[in-house]
Short mmCIF file of C-alpha atoms in Angstrom, two decimals:
data_model
loop_
_atom_site.label_atom_id
_atom_site.label_comp_id
_atom_site.label_asym_id
_atom_site.label_seq_id
_atom_site.Cartn_x
_atom_site.Cartn_y
_atom_site.Cartn_z
CA LEU A 1 9.12 4.02 -22.26
CA ILE A 2 8.92 7.78 -21.67
CA SER A 3 6.33 7.27 -18.91
CA THR A 4 8.40 4.55 -17.22
CA MET A 5 11.55 6.69 -17.34
CA SER A 6 9.59 9.66 -15.96
CA LEU A 7 8.25 7.49 -13.11
CA ILE A 8 11.76 6.43 -12.14
CA LEU A 9 13.04 10.01 -12.52
CA GLY A 10 10.20 11.55 -10.47
CA THR A 11 10.61 9.01 -7.66
CA SER A 12 14.40 9.48 -7.61
CA ILE A 13 14.12 13.30 -7.52
CA THR A 14 11.69 13.25 -4.58
CA ILE A 15 13.64 10.65 -2.60
CA SER A 16 16.99 12.40 -3.01
CA SER A 17 15.91 16.04 -2.64
CA ASN A 18 16.57 18.38 0.28
CA HIS A 19 14.59 21.30 -1.09
CA TRP A 20 10.78 21.45 -1.00
CA ILE A 21 10.46 22.70 -4.61
CA LEU A 22 12.53 19.80 -5.94
CA ALA A 23 10.47 17.28 -3.93
CA TRP A 24 7.27 18.85 -5.26
CA ALA A 25 8.58 18.74 -8.86
CA GLY A 26 9.37 15.03 -8.44
CA LEU A 27 5.84 14.33 -7.17
CA GLU A 28 4.37 16.22 -10.15
CA ILE A 29 6.48 14.25 -12.66
CA ASN A 30 5.31 11.04 -10.97
CA THR A 31 1.63 12.01 -11.14
CA LEU A 32 1.83 12.92 -14.84
CA ALA A 33 3.84 9.78 -15.70
CA ILE A 34 1.38 7.30 -14.17
CA ILE A 35 -1.73 8.77 -15.88
CA PRO A 36 -1.02 7.14 -19.32
CA PHE A 37 -0.65 3.78 -17.52
CA ILE A 38 -4.06 4.17 -15.84
CA SER A 39 -5.94 5.37 -18.94
CA LYS A 40 -4.17 3.00 -21.39
CA SER A 41 -7.15 0.69 -21.88
CA HIS A 42 -9.45 3.57 -23.02
CA HIS A 43 -12.28 2.01 -21.04
CA PRO A 44 -14.64 4.65 -19.54
CA ARG A 45 -13.83 3.34 -16.05
CA ALA A 46 -10.09 3.69 -16.73
CA ILE A 47 -10.55 7.29 -17.93
CA GLU A 48 -12.63 8.05 -14.84
CA ALA A 49 -9.92 6.52 -12.63
CA ALA A 50 -7.23 8.64 -14.35
CA ILE A 51 -9.24 11.85 -13.81
CA LYS A 52 -9.92 10.99 -10.14
CA TYR A 53 -6.24 10.23 -9.62
CA PHE A 54 -5.12 13.45 -11.31
CA LEU A 55 -7.51 15.67 -9.31
CA THR A 56 -6.64 14.19 -5.90
CA GLN A 57 -2.89 14.18 -6.54
CA SER A 58 -2.84 17.73 -7.88
CA THR A 59 -4.80 18.93 -4.81
CA ALA A 60 -2.28 17.19 -2.55
CA SER A 61 0.66 18.67 -4.49
CA ALA A 62 -0.81 22.17 -4.20
CA LEU A 63 -1.19 21.63 -0.43
CA ILE A 64 2.44 20.47 -0.15
CA LEU A 65 3.60 23.56 -2.04
CA PHE A 66 1.40 25.79 0.14
CA SER A 67 2.67 24.23 3.39
CA SER A 68 6.34 24.53 2.35
CA MET A 69 5.82 28.17 1.27
CA THR A 70 4.13 29.02 4.59
CA ASN A 71 7.08 27.41 6.39
CA ALA A 72 9.61 29.29 4.25
CA TRP A 73 7.70 32.54 4.80
CA SER A 74 7.86 32.21 8.60
CA THR A 75 11.26 30.53 9.11
CA GLY A 76 13.22 31.39 5.94
CA GLN A 77 14.00 27.68 5.44
CA TRP A 78 13.31 25.61 2.31
CA ASP A 79 14.98 22.51 3.78
CA ILE A 80 12.63 19.50 4.07
CA THR A 81 13.90 18.52 7.53
CA GLN A 82 13.43 22.06 8.92
CA LEU A 83 9.62 22.05 8.97
CA ASN A 84 8.94 24.01 12.17
CA HIS A 85 5.79 26.04 11.53
CA PRO A 86 2.74 24.32 13.19
CA THR A 87 0.27 25.23 10.41
CA SER A 88 2.73 23.94 7.78
CA CYS A 89 3.08 20.66 9.70
CA LEU A 90 -0.68 20.23 9.80
CA MET A 91 -1.10 21.00 6.08
CA LEU A 92 1.75 18.67 5.14
CA THR A 93 0.21 15.82 7.17
CA MET A 94 -3.09 16.33 5.34
CA ALA A 95 -1.40 16.57 1.92
CA ILE A 96 0.56 13.36 2.42
CA ALA A 97 -2.54 11.61 3.80
CA ILE A 98 -4.28 12.51 0.49
CA LYS A 99 -1.25 11.32 -1.53
CA LEU A 100 -1.08 7.99 0.31
CA GLY A 101 -4.84 7.45 0.56
CA LEU A 102 -5.06 7.46 4.35
CA VAL A 103 -8.47 7.75 6.01
CA PRO A 104 -10.38 10.16 5.74
CA PHE A 105 -8.82 10.91 2.31
CA HIS A 106 -8.98 7.33 1.06
CA PHE A 107 -12.04 7.42 -1.22
CA TRP A 108 -10.09 7.86 -4.47
CA PHE A 109 -7.76 4.89 -3.94
CA PRO A 110 -10.06 1.81 -4.31
CA GLU A 111 -11.85 3.47 -7.27
CA VAL A 112 -8.59 4.22 -9.09
CA LEU A 113 -7.27 0.71 -8.49
CA GLN A 114 -10.53 -0.81 -9.74
CA GLY A 115 -10.24 1.21 -12.98
CA SER A 116 -6.62 0.19 -13.63
CA SER A 117 -5.03 -3.05 -14.82
CA LEU A 118 -3.35 -5.31 -12.27
CA THR A 119 0.14 -4.10 -13.26
CA THR A 120 -0.82 -0.43 -12.89
CA ALA A 121 -2.58 -1.24 -9.62
CA LEU A 122 0.69 -2.78 -8.42
CA LEU A 123 2.58 0.43 -9.32
CA LEU A 124 -0.04 2.57 -7.55
CA SER A 125 0.09 0.41 -4.41
CA THR A 126 3.88 0.23 -4.11
CA LEU A 127 6.08 2.57 -6.16
CA MET A 128 3.71 5.56 -6.04
CA LYS A 129 3.60 5.34 -2.24
CA LEU A 130 7.37 5.65 -1.96
CA PRO A 131 7.89 9.44 -2.56
CA PRO A 132 5.17 10.63 -0.12
CA MET A 133 6.38 8.07 2.42
CA THR A 134 9.93 9.43 2.09
CA LEU A 135 8.69 12.98 2.73
CA LEU A 136 6.80 11.73 5.78
CA LEU A 137 9.93 9.96 7.08
CA LEU A 138 12.05 13.10 6.59
CA THR A 139 9.58 15.33 8.44
CA SER A 140 8.42 12.76 11.04
CA GLN A 141 10.13 14.58 13.93
CA SER A 142 8.12 17.78 13.29
CA LEU A 143 4.67 16.21 12.86
CA ASN A 144 1.98 15.88 15.52
CA PRO A 145 2.09 12.30 16.95
CA THR A 146 -1.53 12.45 18.20
CA LEU A 147 -2.82 13.33 14.72
CA LEU A 148 -0.71 10.59 13.14
CA THR A 149 -2.02 8.03 15.67
CA LEU A 150 -5.60 9.11 14.92
CA LEU A 151 -5.02 8.78 11.15
CA ALA A 152 -3.37 5.38 11.69
CA ILE A 153 -6.15 3.89 13.82
CA SER A 154 -8.90 5.19 11.52
CA SER A 155 -7.02 3.80 8.46
CA ALA A 156 -6.68 0.38 10.09
CA LEU A 157 -10.38 0.47 11.00
CA VAL A 158 -11.74 1.60 7.62
CA GLY A 159 -9.25 -0.52 5.63
CA GLY A 160 -10.38 -3.62 7.50
CA TRP A 161 -14.08 -2.80 7.62
CA MET A 162 -14.63 -1.79 4.01
CA GLY A 163 -12.63 -4.72 2.66
CA LEU A 164 -15.05 -7.22 4.24
CA ASN A 165 -17.79 -6.86 1.67
CA GLN A 166 -15.73 -6.63 -1.53
CA THR A 167 -15.77 -9.19 -4.32
CA GLN A 168 -13.17 -7.53 -6.58
CA THR A 169 -9.58 -8.53 -5.82
CA ARG A 170 -8.17 -5.08 -6.71
CA LYS A 171 -10.53 -3.34 -4.28
CA ILE A 172 -9.70 -5.85 -1.55
CA LEU A 173 -5.99 -5.16 -2.08
CA ALA A 174 -6.68 -1.39 -2.05
CA PHE A 175 -8.31 -1.63 1.39
CA SER A 176 -5.49 -3.95 2.49
CA SER A 177 -3.05 -1.21 1.45
CA ILE A 178 -4.98 1.41 3.47
CA SER A 179 -4.86 -0.71 6.65
CA HIS A 180 -1.14 -1.48 6.18
CA LEU A 181 -0.43 2.24 5.78
CA GLY A 182 -2.22 2.72 9.10
CA TRP A 183 0.35 0.41 10.75
CA MET A 184 3.22 2.32 9.12
CA ILE A 185 1.95 5.76 10.14
CA MET A 186 1.30 4.56 13.70
CA ILE A 187 4.99 4.16 14.48
CA ILE A 188 6.58 6.80 12.21
CA ALA A 189 6.98 9.49 14.91
CA TYR A 190 8.66 7.06 17.34
CA ASN A 191 10.73 4.75 15.14
CA PRO A 192 11.02 5.81 11.46
CA LYS A 193 13.37 2.89 10.67
CA LEU A 194 10.63 0.47 11.65
CA THR A 195 8.26 2.25 9.25
CA THR A 196 10.85 1.78 6.49
CA LEU A 197 11.13 -1.94 7.27
CA THR A 198 7.32 -2.32 7.30
CA PHE A 199 7.09 -0.49 3.95
CA ILE A 200 9.75 -2.73 2.35
CA LEU A 201 8.06 -5.92 3.57
CA TYR A 202 4.59 -4.65 2.58
CA THR A 203 5.92 -3.83 -0.92
CA THR A 204 7.46 -7.31 -1.26
CA MET A 205 4.27 -9.11 -0.21
CA THR A 206 1.92 -6.92 -2.27
CA THR A 207 4.12 -7.28 -5.37
CA ALA A 208 4.10 -11.07 -4.95
CA VAL A 209 0.27 -11.10 -4.68
CA PHE A 210 -0.27 -8.78 -7.66
CA LEU A 211 2.19 -10.65 -9.92
CA SER A 212 0.57 -13.98 -9.01
CA LEU A 213 -2.94 -12.62 -9.66
CA ALA A 214 -1.80 -11.12 -12.97
CA GLN A 215 -0.38 -14.50 -13.96
CA ILE A 216 -3.61 -16.39 -13.24
CA LYS A 217 -5.70 -13.42 -14.52
CA VAL A 218 -7.94 -13.16 -11.46
CA LEU A 219 -9.96 -9.95 -11.12
CA LYS A 220 -12.80 -11.13 -8.90
CA LEU A 221 -13.44 -13.81 -6.29
CA SER A 222 -15.71 -15.93 -8.49
CA THR A 223 -12.90 -16.48 -11.04
CA MET A 224 -10.52 -17.23 -8.19
CA LEU A 225 -12.72 -20.20 -7.28
CA ILE A 226 -11.90 -21.99 -10.54
CA SER A 227 -8.32 -20.77 -11.03
CA TRP A 228 -6.90 -23.75 -9.09
CA THR A 229 -7.45 -25.91 -12.18
CA LYS A 230 -5.09 -23.68 -14.16
CA THR A 231 -2.13 -23.31 -11.79
CA PRO A 232 -2.59 -25.35 -8.60
CA MET A 233 0.92 -24.69 -7.26
CA LEU A 234 0.72 -20.90 -7.78
CA ASN A 235 -2.65 -20.83 -6.05
CA ALA A 236 -1.18 -22.53 -3.00
CA THR A 237 1.63 -19.96 -2.82
CA VAL A 238 -0.88 -17.11 -3.28
CA MET A 239 -2.71 -18.43 -0.23
CA LEU A 240 0.51 -18.36 1.82
CA THR A 241 1.38 -14.84 0.64
CA LEU A 242 -2.11 -13.60 1.54
CA LEU A 243 -1.83 -15.11 5.01
CA SER A 244 1.57 -13.43 5.32
CA LEU A 245 -0.04 -10.08 4.40
CA ALA A 246 -2.57 -10.78 7.14
CA GLY A 247 0.34 -11.10 9.60
CA LEU A 248 0.02 -14.72 10.72
CA PRO A 249 2.98 -15.93 12.82
CA PRO A 250 5.21 -18.38 10.92
CA LEU A 251 5.23 -16.02 7.91
CA THR A 252 7.13 -12.81 7.09
CA GLY A 253 4.15 -10.48 7.60
CA PHE A 254 4.09 -11.21 11.33
CA MET A 255 7.48 -9.54 11.86
CA PRO A 256 6.56 -5.85 11.26
CA LYS A 257 3.33 -6.16 13.29
CA TRP A 258 5.16 -7.79 16.18
CA LEU A 259 7.92 -5.12 16.16
CA ILE A 260 5.39 -2.27 15.93
CA ILE A 261 3.34 -3.62 18.88
CA GLN A 262 6.58 -4.03 20.85
CA GLU A 263 7.67 -0.43 20.07
CA LEU A 264 4.24 1.00 20.94
CA THR A 265 4.35 -0.81 24.30
CA LYS A 266 7.82 0.65 24.94
CA GLN A 267 6.40 4.12 24.21
CA GLU A 268 3.66 3.45 26.82
CA MET A 269 0.96 3.44 24.13
CA THR A 270 -0.55 0.11 25.15
CA PRO A 271 -4.19 1.20 24.45
CA ALA A 272 -3.25 2.24 20.88
CA ALA A 273 -1.37 -1.06 20.39
CA THR A 274 -4.38 -3.03 21.67
CA ILE A 275 -6.83 -1.16 19.40
CA ILE A 276 -4.74 -1.51 16.22
CA THR A 277 -4.12 -5.23 16.96
CA MET A 278 -7.87 -5.82 17.37
CA LEU A 279 -8.51 -3.95 14.11
CA SER A 280 -6.05 -6.20 12.26
CA LEU A 281 -8.56 -9.04 12.87
CA LEU A 282 -10.90 -7.30 10.40
CA SER A 283 -8.22 -7.46 7.71
CA LEU A 284 -7.45 -11.06 8.67
CA PHE A 285 -11.07 -11.97 7.87
CA PHE A 286 -10.94 -10.81 4.25
CA TYR A 287 -7.44 -12.26 3.68
CA LEU A 288 -8.77 -15.57 4.97
CA ARG A 289 -11.70 -15.25 2.59
CA LEU A 290 -9.31 -14.68 -0.33
CA ALA A 291 -7.18 -17.62 0.80
CA TYR A 292 -10.30 -19.78 1.17
CA HIS A 293 -11.43 -18.88 -2.35
CA SER A 294 -7.99 -19.48 -3.86
CA THR A 295 -7.15 -22.90 -2.45
CA ILE A 296 -9.21 -24.34 0.39
CA THR A 297 -12.64 -24.55 -1.21
CA LEU A 298 -13.77 -26.32 -4.36
CA PRO A 299 -16.57 -24.66 -6.34
CA PRO A 300 -19.92 -26.42 -6.75
CA ASN A 301 -20.19 -28.39 -9.99
CA SER A 302 -22.81 -26.03 -11.44
CA SER A 303 -20.23 -23.28 -11.97
CA ASN A 304 -21.21 -20.49 -14.36
CA HIS A 305 -17.63 -20.06 -15.50
CA MET A 306 -15.81 -22.06 -18.12
CA LYS A 307 -13.08 -24.25 -16.69
CA LEU A 308 -9.66 -22.80 -17.49
CA TRP A 309 -7.11 -24.85 -19.40
CA ARG A 310 -4.30 -26.09 -17.23
CA ASN A 311 -1.02 -25.06 -18.80
CA ASN A 312 2.56 -26.10 -18.17
CA LYS A 313 4.10 -22.64 -18.33
CA THR A 314 7.39 -22.22 -16.50
CA LEU A 315 7.16 -20.30 -13.24
CA HIS A 316 7.71 -16.57 -13.35
CA THR A 317 11.07 -16.09 -11.56
CA PRO A 318 10.33 -12.69 -9.88
CA THR A 319 7.04 -14.10 -8.54
CA ALA A 320 8.87 -17.14 -7.15
CA ILE A 321 11.58 -15.05 -5.44
CA LEU A 322 9.08 -12.55 -3.99
CA THR A 323 6.80 -15.34 -2.74
CA VAL A 324 9.71 -16.97 -0.90
CA LEU A 325 10.66 -13.60 0.64
CA SER A 326 7.01 -12.97 1.56
CA THR A 327 6.70 -16.21 3.46
CA ALA A 328 10.09 -17.26 4.82
CA LEU A 329 11.79 -14.18 6.33
CA LEU A 330 10.54 -14.54 9.92
CA PRO A 331 13.52 -16.66 11.12
CA LEU A 332 15.79 -13.79 10.04
CA SER A 333 14.06 -11.36 12.44
CA PRO A 334 17.00 -11.13 14.90
CA LEU A 335 19.36 -10.18 12.06
CA ILE A 336 16.90 -7.58 10.71
CA ILE A 337 16.37 -6.12 14.21
CA THR A 338 20.14 -5.71 14.69
CA MET A 339 20.33 -3.93 11.31
CA LEU A 340 17.62 -1.52 12.53
#
């Protein structure tokens, strides 16, 4: 309970703060609050994940503090939106890239997710990304667009490429998160509202996938092959949500990608739009593989796993609502665009 309250408190402090020290304090509270969740199982891998998480996040927090102090030293401003010193801007971009797990600072993220339970992995992929993302949105006007574009394209590339060979669902979702963050960072300097929309939709879809996987207790692809016997309907909706995450047209996930490509073309960044669209094909491959394993293929009869009992449990309401949102929001695009 204390950890959960601290998580909510830390996130709220960072999101609502104007002063760098307050934002930093919120990030610190967040980091310390999530560590008991990661190390709860007392498995050596979970402890290792907690230590990796703590070290990377504390390094990033120190960098944020250092960049804000350098800025205050040269400009006399502690306001988050008044980040004018070039060195401070560069350090802040690096610090937030470490916090979010953007390439080339992404190595900790898949490892930490692999060491955590599915629920903690969900928190790390969604809620823990919110405070650094808010800081990035607040300072987006001061940051270097070329550097952000470089980070975005490399994140989309590495997120897609390294996810191809994985067999663990948590690692696949970690690399999926890295490539999605690439899309968000790509547009942040030109249209921060679009980044916010992409983040909200990404959070909705990822939460739906994680809750569904937690319900059918799938940690690797080989158990996904036989999970259709347990909950056939849920498996079908997982497939749709995964295809939505991949950004296939009739589903919700197509909307942010379409809007981002449109905005990049307006900004005369057609080569960048072309490259990041081509790189999304890499991610599409491993989402299709997950979808194939969940629903389309039947395992051979000589399966090494025990067949799971099929149970008549009632459907988890949050999962149902999030799955509908993850798949059926595309027709509402005009309304959402007018709200932007």
